[in-house]
Amino acid sequence: MKYIPTEVIIVDADQPEPAVIKRAAKLLRDGEIVVFPTETVYGLGADAFQPTALERIFVAKGRPFSDPLIVHIADEHELELLTTTIPTEAKRLAQEFWPGPLTLILPKGPRVPHLVTAGLETIAIRMPRHPVALALISALGSPIAAPSANRFMHISPTTAHHVFTDLSGRVPLILDAGPCEIGVESTVLDLCSNEPRILRPGGISLEALRTILPDVQPPKQRNTVVEYEETLAKKAPGQLLTHYAPTVPLLLFDGTIEEMRTSMLAETGRRSTQGEHVGVLVAEEDIPTFQDSDALIYSPGREDDLVQVAANLFAGLRTFEEAHVQVILCRNFGEQGLGLAIRDRLLKAAGGKICR
Ligand code: TXA
Ligand code: MG
């Protein structure tokens, strides 16, 4: 694609400078794309009602047009522009979790451009809670369609630096408000099927959703690569097992903490002996086990602090890439709360395979 000079502007995360927001909103109004922070990950936004602007998102990311976008709103009134009906469950969930990291799949309204939904009859909508995102949507006066601001198949960006690595020369403006608070993407919840089901676990846990809708179903089981890709590819076309791949192979370990430590340490030793540069991603409590190994160690946090683990997870994977390790050995953090989202991203990075 044609080279586009990329400007990075630092913006206050809590009280975004009006002049900066105005400038970014003008670019969007003129049909340009802009990178902005959300509480989950950075997004690459375009006016949801301008097809030529939407097209730019796909070109900049190298993303296939078959992968639908999430539309971001700042006010529930904007739902009327985007959907035909707002089910009671959606209203209750929105009241509890918006603004926040929950994306609802709803019936698509007639005015929504084809590019937003990849031709589906449904649309993904969320109200982010980051002040910069909210200010930008309000200043534009139109919903913003935005995928994560990474190159297609790469890890979502949680800092402006990550975005710059992936998209410099491809986008005109990056708004830099520092690291994202949550660090994994929003939970995508399907409200258009017989039963409400999580399509992508994320920043709002299954347990939290069930306090409002007790019958919310977990993501479909994905015991094998084939089964997972077949079931989810139809429903959420972006949900392939290799979607969040770091550029370095990742091995995900399972089992008890002792088992994981033992097999990861053995694997580290085997590979180091062969001259491989190994990265290990572990909990803080695991660090002593690996201290005398040759591996590069990254810990996103304590095993009982999944909020912190999620917040640092993608930065950790990118740290390994930048250090040019040849393989990442990664422990599992369970499936409670944010653990489900963490496991989902790691499993995708591991190509769906688990080591025991
Ligand atoms: O936290 C987030 O959700 C971030 C920030 C920027 O808001 N956005 C994000 O967008 O992660 P993206 O494009 O990377 O992921 C959107 C996911 C994809 O897995 C896509 O398949 C799914 O949402 N999706 C979008 N529209 C859908 C629809 N109509 N039905 C089912 N899944 C849909
Ligand atoms: Mg993405």
GROMACS .gro file of C-alpha atoms and ligand atoms in nm:
model
  390
    1MET     CA    1   0.000   0.000   0.000
    2LYS     CA    2   0.097   0.368  -0.037
    3TYR     CA    3   0.317   0.502   0.245
    4ILE     CA    4   0.127   0.722   0.492
    5PRO     CA    5   0.331   0.930   0.739
    6THR     CA    6   0.220   0.837   1.091
    7GLU     CA    7   0.183   1.099   1.361
    8VAL     CA    8   0.170   0.997   1.727
    9ILE     CA    9   0.000   1.242   1.964
   10ILE     CA   10   0.009   1.193   2.339
   11VAL     CA   11  -0.330   1.248   2.496
   12ASP     CA   12  -0.438   1.258   2.859
   13ALA     CA   13  -0.610   0.927   2.938
   14ASP     CA   14  -0.852   1.073   3.193
   15GLN     CA   15  -0.916   1.419   3.054
   16PRO     CA   16  -0.836   1.412   2.684
   17GLU     CA   17  -0.734   1.753   2.546
   18PRO     CA   18  -1.029   1.885   2.339
   19ALA     CA   19  -0.800   2.014   2.062
   20VAL     CA   20  -0.652   1.665   2.010
   21ILE     CA   21  -0.994   1.500   2.005
   22LYS     CA   22  -1.122   1.762   1.760
   23ARG     CA   23  -0.832   1.696   1.526
   24ALA     CA   24  -0.879   1.318   1.536
   25ALA     CA   25  -1.256   1.353   1.488
   26LYS     CA   26  -1.198   1.575   1.182
   27LEU     CA   27  -0.977   1.309   1.026
   28LEU     CA   28  -1.251   1.050   1.084
   29ARG     CA   29  -1.517   1.282   0.942
   30ASP     CA   30  -1.297   1.327   0.633
   31GLY     CA   31  -1.300   0.951   0.580
   32GLU     CA   32  -0.961   0.876   0.737
   33ILE     CA   33  -0.869   0.610   0.993
   34VAL     CA   34  -0.737   0.688   1.342
   35VAL     CA   35  -0.586   0.468   1.614
   36PHE     CA   36  -0.731   0.533   1.959
   37PRO     CA   37  -0.704   0.370   2.302
   38THR     CA   38  -0.983   0.169   2.461
   39GLU     CA   39  -0.979   0.007   2.806
   40THR     CA   40  -0.915  -0.334   2.641
   41VAL     CA   41  -0.667  -0.283   2.353
   42TYR     CA   42  -0.596  -0.006   2.100
   43GLY     CA   43  -0.848   0.016   1.816
   44LEU     CA   44  -0.815   0.123   1.452
   45GLY     CA   45  -1.125   0.332   1.393
   46ALA     CA   46  -1.329   0.464   1.103
   47ASP     CA   47  -1.671   0.628   1.080
   48ALA     CA   48  -1.902   0.323   1.080
   49PHE     CA   49  -2.119   0.482   0.809
   50GLN     CA   50  -1.846   0.562   0.554
   51PRO     CA   51  -1.768   0.255   0.340
   52THR     CA   52  -1.452   0.404   0.185
   53ALA     CA   53  -1.316   0.478   0.534
   54LEU     CA   54  -1.404   0.124   0.648
   55GLU     CA   55  -1.217  -0.015   0.351
   56ARG     CA   56  -0.904   0.166   0.471
   57ILE     CA   57  -0.915  -0.032   0.798
   58PHE     CA   58  -0.892  -0.361   0.612
   59VAL     CA   59  -0.614  -0.236   0.386
   60ALA     CA   60  -0.404  -0.097   0.675
   61LYS     CA   61  -0.435  -0.420   0.877
   62GLY     CA   62  -0.410  -0.658   0.585
   63ARG     CA   63  -0.737  -0.805   0.715
   64PRO     CA   64  -0.971  -1.003   0.488
   65PHE     CA   65  -1.309  -0.839   0.422
   66SER     CA   66  -1.477  -1.156   0.553
   67ASP     CA   67  -1.388  -1.059   0.912
   68PRO     CA   68  -1.660  -0.833   1.064
   69LEU     CA   69  -1.588  -0.528   1.280
   70ILE     CA   70  -1.708  -0.414   1.623
   71VAL     CA   71  -1.896  -0.084   1.625
   72HIS     CA   72  -1.822   0.144   1.921
   73ILE     CA   73  -2.087   0.378   2.058
   74ALA     CA   74  -2.082   0.646   2.328
   75ASP     CA   75  -2.455   0.661   2.397
   76GLU     CA   76  -2.726   0.396   2.396
   77HIS     CA   77  -2.936   0.611   2.160
   78GLU     CA   78  -2.688   0.520   1.888
   79LEU     CA   79  -2.816   0.162   1.907
   80GLU     CA   80  -3.117   0.272   1.707
   81LEU     CA   81  -2.892   0.355   1.409
   82LEU     CA   82  -2.733   0.011   1.419
   83THR     CA   83  -2.992  -0.250   1.516
   84THR     CA   84  -3.355  -0.334   1.442
   85THR     CA   85  -3.455  -0.456   1.787
   86ILE     CA   86  -3.295  -0.429   2.127
   87PRO     CA   87  -3.382  -0.742   2.326
   88THR     CA   88  -3.452  -0.703   2.699
   89GLU     CA   89  -3.140  -0.909   2.780
   90ALA     CA   90  -2.930  -0.661   2.583
   91LYS     CA   91  -3.078  -0.371   2.781
   92ARG     CA   92  -3.005  -0.541   3.111
   93LEU     CA   93  -2.650  -0.632   3.015
   94ALA     CA   94  -2.583  -0.284   2.880
   95GLN     CA   95  -2.710  -0.129   3.201
   96GLU     CA   96  -2.474  -0.345   3.405
   97PHE     CA   97  -2.162  -0.361   3.187
   98TRP     CA   98  -2.161  -0.054   2.958
   99PRO     CA   99  -1.950   0.138   2.924
  100GLY     CA  100  -1.708  -0.155   2.942
  101PRO     CA  101  -1.547  -0.456   2.772
  102LEU     CA  102  -1.863  -0.633   2.655
  103THR     CA  103  -1.958  -0.664   2.286
  104LEU     CA  104  -2.314  -0.768   2.206
  105ILE     CA  105  -2.414  -0.941   1.884
  106LEU     CA  106  -2.752  -0.799   1.782
  107PRO     CA  107  -2.969  -0.796   1.468
  108LYS     CA  108  -2.817  -0.554   1.215
  109GLY     CA  109  -3.008  -0.242   1.111
  110PRO     CA  110  -3.071  -0.167   0.741
  111ARG     CA  111  -2.837   0.134   0.722
  112VAL     CA  112  -2.524  -0.049   0.840
  113PRO     CA  113  -2.265  -0.081   0.562
  114HIS     CA  114  -2.194  -0.432   0.438
  115LEU     CA  115  -1.822  -0.394   0.522
  116VAL     CA  116  -1.895  -0.360   0.895
  117THR     CA  117  -2.071  -0.695   0.924
  118ALA     CA  118  -1.906  -0.887   0.639
  119GLY     CA  119  -2.252  -0.951   0.502
  120LEU     CA  120  -2.389  -1.109   0.822
  121GLU     CA  121  -2.740  -1.026   0.942
  122THR     CA  122  -2.596  -0.943   1.284
  123ILE     CA  123  -2.376  -0.664   1.415
  124ALA     CA  124  -2.123  -0.648   1.700
  125ILE     CA  125  -2.164  -0.342   1.924
  126ARG     CA  126  -1.993  -0.217   2.237
  127MET     CA  127  -1.967   0.099   2.444
  128PRO     CA  128  -1.605   0.133   2.557
  129ARG     CA  129  -1.528   0.303   2.886
  130HIS     CA  130  -1.199   0.471   2.797
  131PRO     CA  131  -1.247   0.851   2.819
  132VAL     CA  132  -1.050   0.906   2.495
  133ALA     CA  133  -1.264   0.656   2.301
  134LEU     CA  134  -1.587   0.805   2.438
  135ALA     CA  135  -1.474   1.162   2.364
  136LEU     CA  136  -1.377   1.068   2.009
  137ILE     CA  137  -1.709   0.897   1.929
  138SER     CA  138  -1.900   1.194   2.074
  139ALA     CA  139  -1.691   1.448   1.883
  140LEU     CA  140  -1.744   1.260   1.557
  141GLY     CA  141  -2.116   1.233   1.629
  142SER     CA  142  -2.125   0.887   1.471
  143PRO     CA  143  -2.042   0.533   1.586
  144ILE     CA  144  -1.685   0.420   1.518
  145ALA     CA  145  -1.613   0.078   1.370
  146ALA     CA  146  -1.281  -0.049   1.503
  147PRO     CA  147  -1.091  -0.376   1.513
  148SER     CA  148  -0.781  -0.410   1.727
  149ALA     CA  149  -0.501  -0.192   1.584
  150ASN     CA  150  -0.258  -0.472   1.494
  151ARG     CA  151  -0.156  -0.626   1.163
  152PHE     CA  152  -0.385  -0.917   1.073
  153MET     CA  153  -0.290  -1.238   1.263
  154HIS     CA  154  -0.067  -1.050   1.508
  155ILE     CA  155  -0.124  -0.991   1.881
  156SER     CA  156  -0.355  -0.705   1.978
  157PRO     CA  157  -0.170  -0.388   2.084
  158THR     CA  158  -0.193  -0.263   2.442
  159THR     CA  159   0.044   0.034   2.399
  160ALA     CA  160   0.092   0.295   2.127
  161HIS     CA  161   0.440   0.151   2.076
  162HIS     CA  162   0.286  -0.186   1.984
  163VAL     CA  163   0.059  -0.009   1.735
  164PHE     CA  164   0.352   0.182   1.587
  165THR     CA  165   0.544  -0.145   1.538
  166ASP     CA  166   0.255  -0.290   1.337
  167LEU     CA  167   0.102   0.008   1.159
  168SER     CA  168   0.355   0.291   1.115
  169GLY     CA  169   0.346   0.408   0.755
  170ARG     CA  170  -0.009   0.272   0.722
  171VAL     CA  171  -0.218   0.505   0.940
  172PRO     CA  172  -0.211   0.887   0.968
  173LEU     CA  173  -0.265   0.921   1.344
  174ILE     CA  174  -0.212   0.726   1.666
  175LEU     CA  175  -0.353   0.871   1.989
  176ASP     CA  176  -0.122   0.758   2.269
  177ALA     CA  177  -0.286   0.746   2.613
  178GLY     CA  178  -0.047   0.494   2.770
  179PRO     CA  179  -0.102   0.123   2.836
  180CYS     CA  180  -0.455  -0.021   2.820
  181GLU     CA  181  -0.611  -0.110   3.154
  182ILE     CA  182  -0.758  -0.454   3.080
  183GLY     CA  183  -0.515  -0.585   2.820
  184VAL     CA  184  -0.736  -0.849   2.656
  185GLU     CA  185  -1.016  -0.773   2.411
  186SER     CA  186  -1.383  -0.742   2.498
  187THR     CA  187  -1.606  -1.043   2.560
  188VAL     CA  188  -1.817  -1.108   2.249
  189LEU     CA  189  -2.163  -1.233   2.349
  190ASP     CA  190  -2.407  -1.367   2.090
  191LEU     CA  191  -2.766  -1.264   2.162
  192CYS     CA  192  -2.901  -1.372   1.824
  193SER     CA  193  -2.910  -1.750   1.876
  194ASN     CA  194  -3.141  -1.973   2.080
  195GLU     CA  195  -2.933  -1.924   2.391
  196PRO     CA  196  -2.689  -1.645   2.479
  197ARG     CA  197  -2.336  -1.772   2.416
  198ILE     CA  198  -1.988  -1.628   2.452
  199LEU     CA  199  -1.814  -1.634   2.113
  200ARG     CA  200  -1.492  -1.481   2.244
  201PRO     CA  201  -1.408  -1.471   2.617
  202GLY     CA  202  -1.270  -1.132   2.720
  203GLY     CA  203  -1.271  -0.852   2.973
  204ILE     CA  204  -1.610  -0.940   3.127
  205SER     CA  205  -1.606  -1.290   3.276
  206LEU     CA  206  -1.861  -1.566   3.224
  207GLU     CA  207  -1.931  -1.555   3.599
  208ALA     CA  208  -2.009  -1.182   3.583
  209LEU     CA  209  -2.240  -1.225   3.283
  210ARG     CA  210  -2.427  -1.502   3.464
  211THR     CA  211  -2.516  -1.268   3.751
  212ILE     CA  212  -2.741  -1.091   3.498
  213LEU     CA  213  -2.824  -1.376   3.256
  214PRO     CA  214  -2.784  -1.711   3.435
  215ASP     CA  215  -2.814  -1.910   3.112
  216VAL     CA  216  -2.513  -1.757   2.934
  217GLN     CA  217  -2.321  -2.042   2.769
  218PRO     CA  218  -1.941  -2.064   2.770
  219PRO     CA  219  -1.752  -2.063   2.439
  220LYS     CA  220  -1.797  -2.389   2.247
  221GLN     CA  221  -1.547  -2.654   2.352
  222ARG     CA  222  -1.245  -2.670   2.129
  223ASN     CA  223  -1.077  -2.998   2.193
  224THR     CA  224  -0.908  -3.011   1.861
  225VAL     CA  225  -0.796  -2.751   1.612
  226VAL     CA  226  -1.035  -2.885   1.350
  227GLU     CA  227  -1.342  -2.888   1.570
  228TYR     CA  228  -1.276  -2.539   1.701
  229GLU     CA  229  -1.216  -2.384   1.364
  230GLU     CA  230  -1.523  -2.549   1.217
  231THR     CA  231  -1.763  -2.439   1.488
  232LEU     CA  232  -1.641  -2.087   1.540
  233ALA     CA  233  -1.534  -1.991   1.191
  234LYS     CA  234  -1.897  -1.996   1.084
  235LYS     CA  235  -2.023  -1.791   1.375
  236ALA     CA  236  -1.742  -1.540   1.429
  237PRO     CA  237  -1.526  -1.541   1.121
  238GLY     CA  238  -1.233  -1.377   1.300
  239GLN     CA  239  -1.218  -1.650   1.559
  240LEU     CA  240  -0.969  -1.888   1.400
  241LEU     CA  241  -0.729  -2.070   1.626
  242THR     CA  242  -0.429  -1.897   1.482
  243HIS     CA  243  -0.581  -1.549   1.511
  244TYR     CA  244  -0.366  -1.409   1.790
  245ALA     CA  245  -0.040  -1.558   1.683
  246PRO     CA  246   0.286  -1.404   1.793
  247THR     CA  247   0.553  -1.437   1.525
  248VAL     CA  248   0.736  -1.688   1.749
  249PRO     CA  249   0.602  -2.042   1.808
  250LEU     CA  250   0.439  -2.080   2.151
  251LEU     CA  251   0.398  -2.399   2.353
  252LEU     CA  252   0.120  -2.389   2.613
  253PHE     CA  253   0.168  -2.617   2.914
  254ASP     CA  254  -0.110  -2.765   3.122
  255GLY     CA  255  -0.135  -2.972   3.441
  256THR     CA  256  -0.077  -2.897   3.808
  257ILE     CA  257   0.164  -2.615   3.892
  258GLU     CA  258   0.435  -2.867   3.981
  259GLU     CA  259   0.382  -3.061   3.658
  260MET     CA  260   0.393  -2.744   3.449
  261ARG     CA  261   0.712  -2.625   3.615
  262THR     CA  262   0.881  -2.962   3.575
  263SER     CA  263   0.794  -3.012   3.210
  264MET     CA  264   0.865  -2.650   3.115
  265LEU     CA  265   1.204  -2.661   3.285
  266ALA     CA  266   1.291  -2.989   3.113
  267GLU     CA  267   1.185  -2.849   2.775
  268THR     CA  268   1.386  -2.531   2.839
  269GLY     CA  269   1.694  -2.740   2.918
  270ARG     CA  270   1.653  -2.957   2.608
  271ARG     CA  271   1.615  -2.662   2.378
  272SER     CA  272   1.890  -2.449   2.537
  273THR     CA  273   2.131  -2.739   2.499
  274GLN     CA  274   2.056  -2.737   2.128
  275GLY     CA  275   2.140  -2.367   2.118
  276GLU     CA  276   1.781  -2.243   2.096
  277HIS     CA  277   1.697  -1.904   2.252
  278VAL     CA  278   1.399  -1.984   2.476
  279GLY     CA  279   1.147  -1.749   2.638
  280VAL     CA  280   0.934  -1.861   2.933
  281LEU     CA  281   0.613  -1.688   3.035
  282VAL     CA  282   0.530  -1.777   3.394
  283ALA     CA  283   0.365  -1.647   3.710
  284GLU     CA  284   0.577  -1.452   3.957
  285GLU     CA  285   0.577  -1.753   4.190
  286ASP     CA  286   0.738  -1.969   3.918
  287ILE     CA  287   1.039  -1.743   3.860
  288PRO     CA  288   1.278  -1.919   4.106
  289THR     CA  289   1.229  -2.248   3.914
  290PHE     CA  290   1.373  -2.092   3.598
  291GLN     CA  291   1.627  -1.854   3.745
  292ASP     CA  292   1.924  -2.077   3.674
  293SER     CA  293   1.812  -2.172   3.325
  294ASP     CA  294   1.925  -1.993   3.010
  295ALA     CA  295   1.572  -1.883   2.926
  296LEU     CA  296   1.449  -1.526   2.902
  297ILE     CA  297   1.183  -1.502   3.175
  298TYR     CA  298   0.876  -1.279   3.156
  299SER     CA  299   0.614  -1.275   3.428
  300PRO     CA  300   0.288  -1.089   3.371
  301GLY     CA  301   0.197  -1.116   3.742
  302ARG     CA  302   0.107  -1.339   4.034
  303GLU     CA  303  -0.103  -1.646   3.956
  304ASP     CA  304  -0.382  -1.522   4.187
  305ASP     CA  305  -0.391  -1.178   4.021
  306LEU     CA  306  -0.544  -1.248   3.681
  307VAL     CA  307  -0.631  -0.881   3.634
  308GLN     CA  308  -0.262  -0.805   3.627
  309VAL     CA  309  -0.176  -1.113   3.422
  310ALA     CA  310  -0.430  -1.009   3.156
  311ALA     CA  311  -0.305  -0.650   3.156
  312ASN     CA  312   0.055  -0.759   3.085
  313LEU     CA  313  -0.003  -1.067   2.871
  314PHE     CA  314   0.025  -0.922   2.519
  315ALA     CA  315   0.313  -0.695   2.619
  316GLY     CA  316   0.492  -1.009   2.739
  317LEU     CA  317   0.444  -1.189   2.410
  318ARG     CA  318   0.574  -0.886   2.221
  319THR     CA  319   0.874  -0.862   2.456
  320PHE     CA  320   0.972  -1.213   2.348
  321GLU     CA  321   0.934  -1.121   1.982
  322GLU     CA  322   1.154  -0.815   2.023
  323ALA     CA  323   1.416  -1.025   2.206
  324HIS     CA  324   1.412  -1.267   1.908
  325VAL     CA  325   1.353  -1.579   2.115
  326GLN     CA  326   1.295  -1.884   1.896
  327VAL     CA  327   1.022  -2.041   2.107
  328ILE     CA  328   0.796  -1.930   2.393
  329LEU     CA  329   0.709  -2.181   2.668
  330CYS     CA  330   0.402  -2.064   2.853
  331ARG     CA  331   0.217  -2.180   3.161
  332ASN     CA  332  -0.158  -2.190   3.192
  333PHE     CA  333  -0.344  -1.960   3.435
  334GLY     CA  334  -0.666  -2.155   3.489
  335GLU     CA  335  -1.016  -2.084   3.365
  336GLN     CA  336  -1.172  -1.880   3.643
  337GLY     CA  337  -1.275  -1.521   3.571
  338LEU     CA  338  -1.030  -1.358   3.330
  339GLY     CA  339  -0.849  -1.693   3.313
  340LEU     CA  340  -1.085  -1.804   3.037
  341ALA     CA  341  -0.984  -1.511   2.813
  342ILE     CA  342  -0.615  -1.553   2.895
  343ARG     CA  343  -0.632  -1.923   2.812
  344ASP     CA  344  -0.820  -1.853   2.489
  345ARG     CA  345  -0.551  -1.610   2.364
  346LEU     CA  346  -0.267  -1.842   2.465
  347LEU     CA  347  -0.436  -2.141   2.306
  348LYS     CA  348  -0.473  -1.945   1.982
  349ALA     CA  349  -0.110  -1.837   1.999
  350ALA     CA  350  -0.024  -2.207   2.045
  351GLY     CA  351  -0.222  -2.306   1.737
  352GLY     CA  352  -0.471  -2.496   1.955
  353LYS     CA  353  -0.220  -2.748   2.091
  354ILE     CA  354  -0.151  -2.813   2.459
  355CYS     CA  355   0.162  -2.974   2.606
  356ARG     CA  356   0.143  -3.187   2.919
  357TXA     O1  357  -1.188  -0.509   2.289
  357TXA     C1  358  -1.220  -0.518   2.172
  357TXA     O2  359  -1.321  -0.582   2.136
  357TXA     C2  360  -1.133  -0.448   2.068
  357TXA     C3  361  -1.141  -0.298   2.092
  357TXA     C4  362  -1.070  -0.217   1.988
  357TXA     O3  363  -1.274  -0.259   2.105
  357TXA     N1  364  -1.174  -0.480   1.936
  357TXA     C5  365  -1.151  -0.601   1.879
  357TXA     O4  366  -1.192  -0.610   1.747
  357TXA     O5  367  -1.098  -0.692   1.937
  357TXA     P1  368  -1.149  -0.728   1.649
  357TXA     O6  369  -1.197  -0.689   1.515
  357TXA     O7  370  -1.006  -0.755   1.664
  357TXA     O8  371  -1.236  -0.849   1.697
  357TXA     C6  372  -1.375  -0.848   1.670
  357TXA     C7  373  -1.433  -0.984   1.694
  357TXA     C8  374  -1.391  -1.079   1.584
  357TXA     O9  375  -1.359  -1.203   1.643
  357TXA     C9  376  -1.517  -1.090   1.499
  357TXA    O10  377  -1.527  -1.213   1.434
  357TXA    C10  378  -1.627  -1.070   1.602
  357TXA    O11  379  -1.576  -0.975   1.690
  357TXA     N2  380  -1.747  -1.019   1.536
  357TXA    C11  381  -1.768  -0.900   1.479
  357TXA     N3  382  -1.891  -0.892   1.426
  357TXA    C12  383  -1.951  -1.010   1.452
  357TXA    C13  384  -2.080  -1.064   1.425
  357TXA     N4  385  -2.172  -0.996   1.360
  357TXA     N5  386  -2.105  -1.190   1.468
  357TXA    C14  387  -2.012  -1.261   1.535
  357TXA     N6  388  -1.889  -1.214   1.564
  357TXA    C15  389  -1.859  -1.092   1.523
  358MG      MG  390  -0.829  -0.833   1.658
   0.00000   0.00000   0.00000
